[in-house]
PDB file of C-alpha atoms in Angstrom:
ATOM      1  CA  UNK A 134     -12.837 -12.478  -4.624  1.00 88.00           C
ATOM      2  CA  UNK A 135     -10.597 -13.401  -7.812  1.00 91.00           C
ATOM      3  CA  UNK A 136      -7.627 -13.626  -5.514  1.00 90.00           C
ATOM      4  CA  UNK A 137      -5.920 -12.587  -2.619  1.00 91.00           C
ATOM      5  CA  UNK A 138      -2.166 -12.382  -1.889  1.00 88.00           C
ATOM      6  CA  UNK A 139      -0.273 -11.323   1.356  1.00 87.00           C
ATOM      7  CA  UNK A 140       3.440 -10.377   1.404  1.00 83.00           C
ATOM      8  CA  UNK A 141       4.385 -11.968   5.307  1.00 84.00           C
ATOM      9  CA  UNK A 142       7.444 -10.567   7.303  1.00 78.00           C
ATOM     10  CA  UNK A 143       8.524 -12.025  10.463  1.00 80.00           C
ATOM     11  CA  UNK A 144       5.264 -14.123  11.527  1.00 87.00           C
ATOM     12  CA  UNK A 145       2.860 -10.836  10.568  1.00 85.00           C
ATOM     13  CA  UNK A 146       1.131 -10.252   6.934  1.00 86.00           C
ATOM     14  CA  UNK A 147       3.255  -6.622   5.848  1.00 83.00           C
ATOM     15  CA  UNK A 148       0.929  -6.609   3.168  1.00 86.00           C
ATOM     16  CA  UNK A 149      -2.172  -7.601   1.341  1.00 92.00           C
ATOM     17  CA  UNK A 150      -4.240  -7.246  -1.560  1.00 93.00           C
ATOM     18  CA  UNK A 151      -7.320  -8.215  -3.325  1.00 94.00           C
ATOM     19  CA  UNK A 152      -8.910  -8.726  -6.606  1.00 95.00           C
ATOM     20  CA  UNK A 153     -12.403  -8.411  -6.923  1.00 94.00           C
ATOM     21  CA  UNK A 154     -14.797  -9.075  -9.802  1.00 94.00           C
ATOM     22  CA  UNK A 155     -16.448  -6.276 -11.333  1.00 95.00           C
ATOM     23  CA  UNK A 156     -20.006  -7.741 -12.085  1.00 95.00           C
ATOM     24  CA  UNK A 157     -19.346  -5.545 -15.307  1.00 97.00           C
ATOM     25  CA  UNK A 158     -17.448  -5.323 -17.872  1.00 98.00           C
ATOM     26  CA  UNK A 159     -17.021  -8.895 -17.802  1.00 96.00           C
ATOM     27  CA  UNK A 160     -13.860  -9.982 -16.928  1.00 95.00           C
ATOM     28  CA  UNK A 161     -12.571  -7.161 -14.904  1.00 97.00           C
ATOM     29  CA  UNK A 162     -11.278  -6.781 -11.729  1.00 97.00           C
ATOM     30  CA  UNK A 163     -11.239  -3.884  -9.112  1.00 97.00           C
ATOM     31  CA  UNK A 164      -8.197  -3.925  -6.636  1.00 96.00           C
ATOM     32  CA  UNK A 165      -9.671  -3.515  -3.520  1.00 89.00           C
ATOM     33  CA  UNK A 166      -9.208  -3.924  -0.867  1.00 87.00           C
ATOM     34  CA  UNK A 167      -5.190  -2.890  -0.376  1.00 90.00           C
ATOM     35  CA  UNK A 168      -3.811  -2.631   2.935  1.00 88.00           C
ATOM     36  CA  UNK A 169       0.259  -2.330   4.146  1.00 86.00           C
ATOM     37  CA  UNK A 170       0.729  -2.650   7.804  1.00 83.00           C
ATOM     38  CA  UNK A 171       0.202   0.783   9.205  1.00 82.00           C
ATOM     39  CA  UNK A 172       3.685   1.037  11.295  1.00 78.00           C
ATOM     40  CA  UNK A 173       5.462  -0.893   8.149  1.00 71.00           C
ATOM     41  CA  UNK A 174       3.735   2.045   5.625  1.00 76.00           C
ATOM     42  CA  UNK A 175       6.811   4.066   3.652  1.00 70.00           C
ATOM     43  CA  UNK A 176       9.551   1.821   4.371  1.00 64.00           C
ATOM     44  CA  UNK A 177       9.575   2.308   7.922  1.00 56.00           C
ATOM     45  CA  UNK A 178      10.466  -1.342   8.494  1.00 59.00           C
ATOM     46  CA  UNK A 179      13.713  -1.149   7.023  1.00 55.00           C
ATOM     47  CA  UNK A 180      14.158   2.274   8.630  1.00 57.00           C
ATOM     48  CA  UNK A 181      13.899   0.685  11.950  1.00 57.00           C
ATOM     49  CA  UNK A 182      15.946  -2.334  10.610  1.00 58.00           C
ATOM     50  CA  UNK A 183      19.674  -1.858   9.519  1.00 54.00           C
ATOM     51  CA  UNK A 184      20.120  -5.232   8.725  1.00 52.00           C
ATOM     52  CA  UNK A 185      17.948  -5.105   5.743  1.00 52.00           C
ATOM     53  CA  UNK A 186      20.812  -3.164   3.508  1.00 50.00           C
ATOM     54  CA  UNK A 187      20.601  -4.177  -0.065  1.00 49.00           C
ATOM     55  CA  UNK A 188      22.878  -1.167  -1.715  1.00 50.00           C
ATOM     56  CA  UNK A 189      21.774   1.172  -4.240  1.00 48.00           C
ATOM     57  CA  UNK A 190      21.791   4.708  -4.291  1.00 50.00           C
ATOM     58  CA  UNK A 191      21.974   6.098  -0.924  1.00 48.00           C
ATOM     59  CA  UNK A 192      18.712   7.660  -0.577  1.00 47.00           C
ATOM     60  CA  UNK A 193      17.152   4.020  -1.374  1.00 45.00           C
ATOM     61  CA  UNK A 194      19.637   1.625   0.560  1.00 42.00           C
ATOM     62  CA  UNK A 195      17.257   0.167   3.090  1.00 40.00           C
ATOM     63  CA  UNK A 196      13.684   1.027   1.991  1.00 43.00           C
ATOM     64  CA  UNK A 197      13.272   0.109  -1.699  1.00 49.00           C
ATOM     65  CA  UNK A 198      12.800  -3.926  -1.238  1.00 51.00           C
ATOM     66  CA  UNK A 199      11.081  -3.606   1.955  1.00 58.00           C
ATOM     67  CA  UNK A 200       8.125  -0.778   0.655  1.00 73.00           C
ATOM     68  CA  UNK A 201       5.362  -3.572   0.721  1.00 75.00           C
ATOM     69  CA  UNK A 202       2.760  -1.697  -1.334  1.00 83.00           C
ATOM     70  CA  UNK A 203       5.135  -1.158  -4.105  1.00 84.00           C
ATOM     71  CA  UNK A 204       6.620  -4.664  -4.454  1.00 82.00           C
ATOM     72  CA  UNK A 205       2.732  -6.020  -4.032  1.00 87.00           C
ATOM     73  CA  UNK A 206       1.729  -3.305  -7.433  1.00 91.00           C
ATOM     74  CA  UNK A 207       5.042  -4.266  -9.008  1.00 90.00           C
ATOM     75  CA  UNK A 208       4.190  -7.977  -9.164  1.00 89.00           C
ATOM     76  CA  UNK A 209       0.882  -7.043 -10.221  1.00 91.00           C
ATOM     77  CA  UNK A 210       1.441  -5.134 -13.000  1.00 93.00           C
ATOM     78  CA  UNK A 211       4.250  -7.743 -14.445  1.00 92.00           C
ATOM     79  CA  UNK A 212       1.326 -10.499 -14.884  1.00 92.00           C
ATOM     80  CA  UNK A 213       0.780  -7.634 -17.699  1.00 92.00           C
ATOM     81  CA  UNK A 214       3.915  -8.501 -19.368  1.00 91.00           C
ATOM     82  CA  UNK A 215       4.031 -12.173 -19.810  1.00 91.00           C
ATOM     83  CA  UNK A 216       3.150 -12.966 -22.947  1.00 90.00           C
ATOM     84  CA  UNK A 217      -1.022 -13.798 -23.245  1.00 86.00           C
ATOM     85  CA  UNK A 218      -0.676 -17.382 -24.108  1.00 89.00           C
ATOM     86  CA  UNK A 219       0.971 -18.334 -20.950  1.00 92.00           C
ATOM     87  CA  UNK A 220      -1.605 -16.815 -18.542  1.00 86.00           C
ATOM     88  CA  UNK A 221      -3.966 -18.635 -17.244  1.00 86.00           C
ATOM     89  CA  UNK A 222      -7.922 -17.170 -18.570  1.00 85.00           C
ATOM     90  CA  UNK A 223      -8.514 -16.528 -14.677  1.00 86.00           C
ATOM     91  CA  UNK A 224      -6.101 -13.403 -15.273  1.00 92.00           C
ATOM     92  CA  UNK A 225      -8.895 -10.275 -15.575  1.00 95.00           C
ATOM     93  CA  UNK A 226      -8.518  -8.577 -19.213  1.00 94.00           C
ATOM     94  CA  UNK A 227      -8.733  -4.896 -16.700  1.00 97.00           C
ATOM     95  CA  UNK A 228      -7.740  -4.715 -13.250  1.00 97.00           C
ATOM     96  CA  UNK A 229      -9.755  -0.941 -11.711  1.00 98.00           C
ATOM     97  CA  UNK A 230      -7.880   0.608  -8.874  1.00 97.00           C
ATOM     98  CA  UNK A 231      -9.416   3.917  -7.118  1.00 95.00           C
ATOM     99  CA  UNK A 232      -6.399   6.138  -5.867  1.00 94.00           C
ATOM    100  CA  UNK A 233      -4.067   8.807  -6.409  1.00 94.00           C
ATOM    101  CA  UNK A 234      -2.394   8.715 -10.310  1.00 96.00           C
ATOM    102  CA  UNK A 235       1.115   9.887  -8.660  1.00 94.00           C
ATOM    103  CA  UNK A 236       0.857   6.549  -7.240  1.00 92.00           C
ATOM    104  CA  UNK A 237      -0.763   3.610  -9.168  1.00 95.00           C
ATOM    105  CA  UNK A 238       0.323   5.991 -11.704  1.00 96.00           C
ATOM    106  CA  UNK A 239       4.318   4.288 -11.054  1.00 93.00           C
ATOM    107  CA  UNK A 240       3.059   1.057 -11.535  1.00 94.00           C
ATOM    108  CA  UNK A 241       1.602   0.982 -14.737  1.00 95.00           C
ATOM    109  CA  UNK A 242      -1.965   2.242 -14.133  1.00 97.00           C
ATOM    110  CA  UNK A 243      -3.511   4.814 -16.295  1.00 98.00           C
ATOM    111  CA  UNK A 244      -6.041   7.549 -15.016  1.00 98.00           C
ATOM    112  CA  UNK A 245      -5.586   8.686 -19.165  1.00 98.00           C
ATOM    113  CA  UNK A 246      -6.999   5.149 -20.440  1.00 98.00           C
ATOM    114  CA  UNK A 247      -9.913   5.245 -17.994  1.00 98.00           C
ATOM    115  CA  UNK A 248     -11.447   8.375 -18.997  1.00 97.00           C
ATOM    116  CA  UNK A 249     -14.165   6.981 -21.286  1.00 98.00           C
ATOM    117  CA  UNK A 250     -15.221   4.911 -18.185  1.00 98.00           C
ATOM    118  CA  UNK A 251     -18.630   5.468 -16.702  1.00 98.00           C
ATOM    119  CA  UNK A 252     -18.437   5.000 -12.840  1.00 96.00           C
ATOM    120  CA  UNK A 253     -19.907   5.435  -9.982  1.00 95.00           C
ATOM    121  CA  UNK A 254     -17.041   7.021  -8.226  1.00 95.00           C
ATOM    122  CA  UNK A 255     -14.776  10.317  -9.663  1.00 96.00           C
ATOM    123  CA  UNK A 256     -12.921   9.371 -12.592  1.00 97.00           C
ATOM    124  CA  UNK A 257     -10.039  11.490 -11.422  1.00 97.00           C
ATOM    125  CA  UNK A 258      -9.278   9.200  -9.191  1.00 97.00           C
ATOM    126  CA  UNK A 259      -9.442   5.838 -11.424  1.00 98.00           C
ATOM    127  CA  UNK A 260      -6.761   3.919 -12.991  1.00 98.00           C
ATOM    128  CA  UNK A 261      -6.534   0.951 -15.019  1.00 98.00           C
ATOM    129  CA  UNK A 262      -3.867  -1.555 -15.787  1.00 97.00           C
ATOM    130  CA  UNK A 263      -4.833  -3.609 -18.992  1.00 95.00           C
ATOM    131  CA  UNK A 264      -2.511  -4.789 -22.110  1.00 94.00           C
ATOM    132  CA  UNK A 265      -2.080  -2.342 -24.953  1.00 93.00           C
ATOM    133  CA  UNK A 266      -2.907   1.223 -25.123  1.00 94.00           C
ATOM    134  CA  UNK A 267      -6.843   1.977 -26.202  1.00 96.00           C
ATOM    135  CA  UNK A 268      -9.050   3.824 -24.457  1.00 98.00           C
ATOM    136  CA  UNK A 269     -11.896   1.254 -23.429  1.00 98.00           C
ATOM    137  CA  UNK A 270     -15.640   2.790 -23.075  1.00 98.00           C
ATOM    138  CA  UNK A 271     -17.725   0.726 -20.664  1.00 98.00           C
ATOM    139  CA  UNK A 272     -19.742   1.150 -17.676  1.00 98.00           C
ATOM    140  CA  UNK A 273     -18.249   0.010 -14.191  1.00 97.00           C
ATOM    141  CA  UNK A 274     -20.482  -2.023 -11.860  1.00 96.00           C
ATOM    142  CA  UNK A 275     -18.489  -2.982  -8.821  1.00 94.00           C
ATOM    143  CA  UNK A 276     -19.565  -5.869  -6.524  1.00 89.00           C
ATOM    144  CA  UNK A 277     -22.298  -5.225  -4.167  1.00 85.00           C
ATOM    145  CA  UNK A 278     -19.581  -4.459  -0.887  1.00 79.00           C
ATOM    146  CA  UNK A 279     -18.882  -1.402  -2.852  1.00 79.00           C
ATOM    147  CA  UNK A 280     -21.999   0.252  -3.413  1.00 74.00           C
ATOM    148  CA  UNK A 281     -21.805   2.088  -0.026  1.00 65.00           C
ATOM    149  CA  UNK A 282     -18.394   3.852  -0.274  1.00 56.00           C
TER     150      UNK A 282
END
């Protein structure tokens, strides 16, 4: 693991993610695994939880701060936007996520951008969230846990 972060709610972890090292290209990352609590998934805590108003558009009074999977890929992807000589090198250049486009797709990950990738799993269904805007050709080699998915 590069690292691992948990968004905690009331004693429980609402939320989790990891960062694994791709053995190749050097210096990516895969984000795997990602997990929200399954009866928190949607914004069903702040359904369930009037308290947690925040205002905004009617539609997105209670759930929009409390959607754990989105505030978990909207931290990650603003790492992205601090400027490069503040980050620490432990930062991977690539971060690889396997998953629907509609969704990563909101967050700054690009199915477009990995379609040069070679892979072991569909390339329809990878995304990935790098600086700039090329089109990087390389060969993905996930860490060993993966190789039976």
């Amino acid at each position: 693991m590069l690292l691992e972060s948990r968004k905690p709610w009331d004693g429980k972890t609402g939320g989790y993610f990891a960062l694994s090292r791709m053995y190749a290209p050097e210096g990516w990352a895969c984000l795997a695994p990602m997990a929200v609590r399954p009866e928190w998934q949607g914004g069903r805590l702040a359904e369930r939880n009037p308290n947690m108003a925040v205002g905004g558009p009617k539609d997105e009074m209670y759930r929009s701060p409390w959607r754990f999977g989105t505030r978990m890929l909207q931290e990650l992807a603003a790492i992205y936007e601090i400027p490069l000589e503040r980050l620490p090198a432990s930062v991977p250049k690539t971060i690889v996520v396997l998953g629907k486009p509609s969704f990563y797709g909101r967050y700054g990950f690009s199915w477009q951008r990995a379609q040069k990738l070679k892979s072991p799993y569909p390339l329809e269904s990878t995304l990935i969230l790098r600086r700039g805007d090329d089109v990087p050709e390389a060969e993905l080699v996930y860490p060993r846990a993966f190789s039976d998915l």
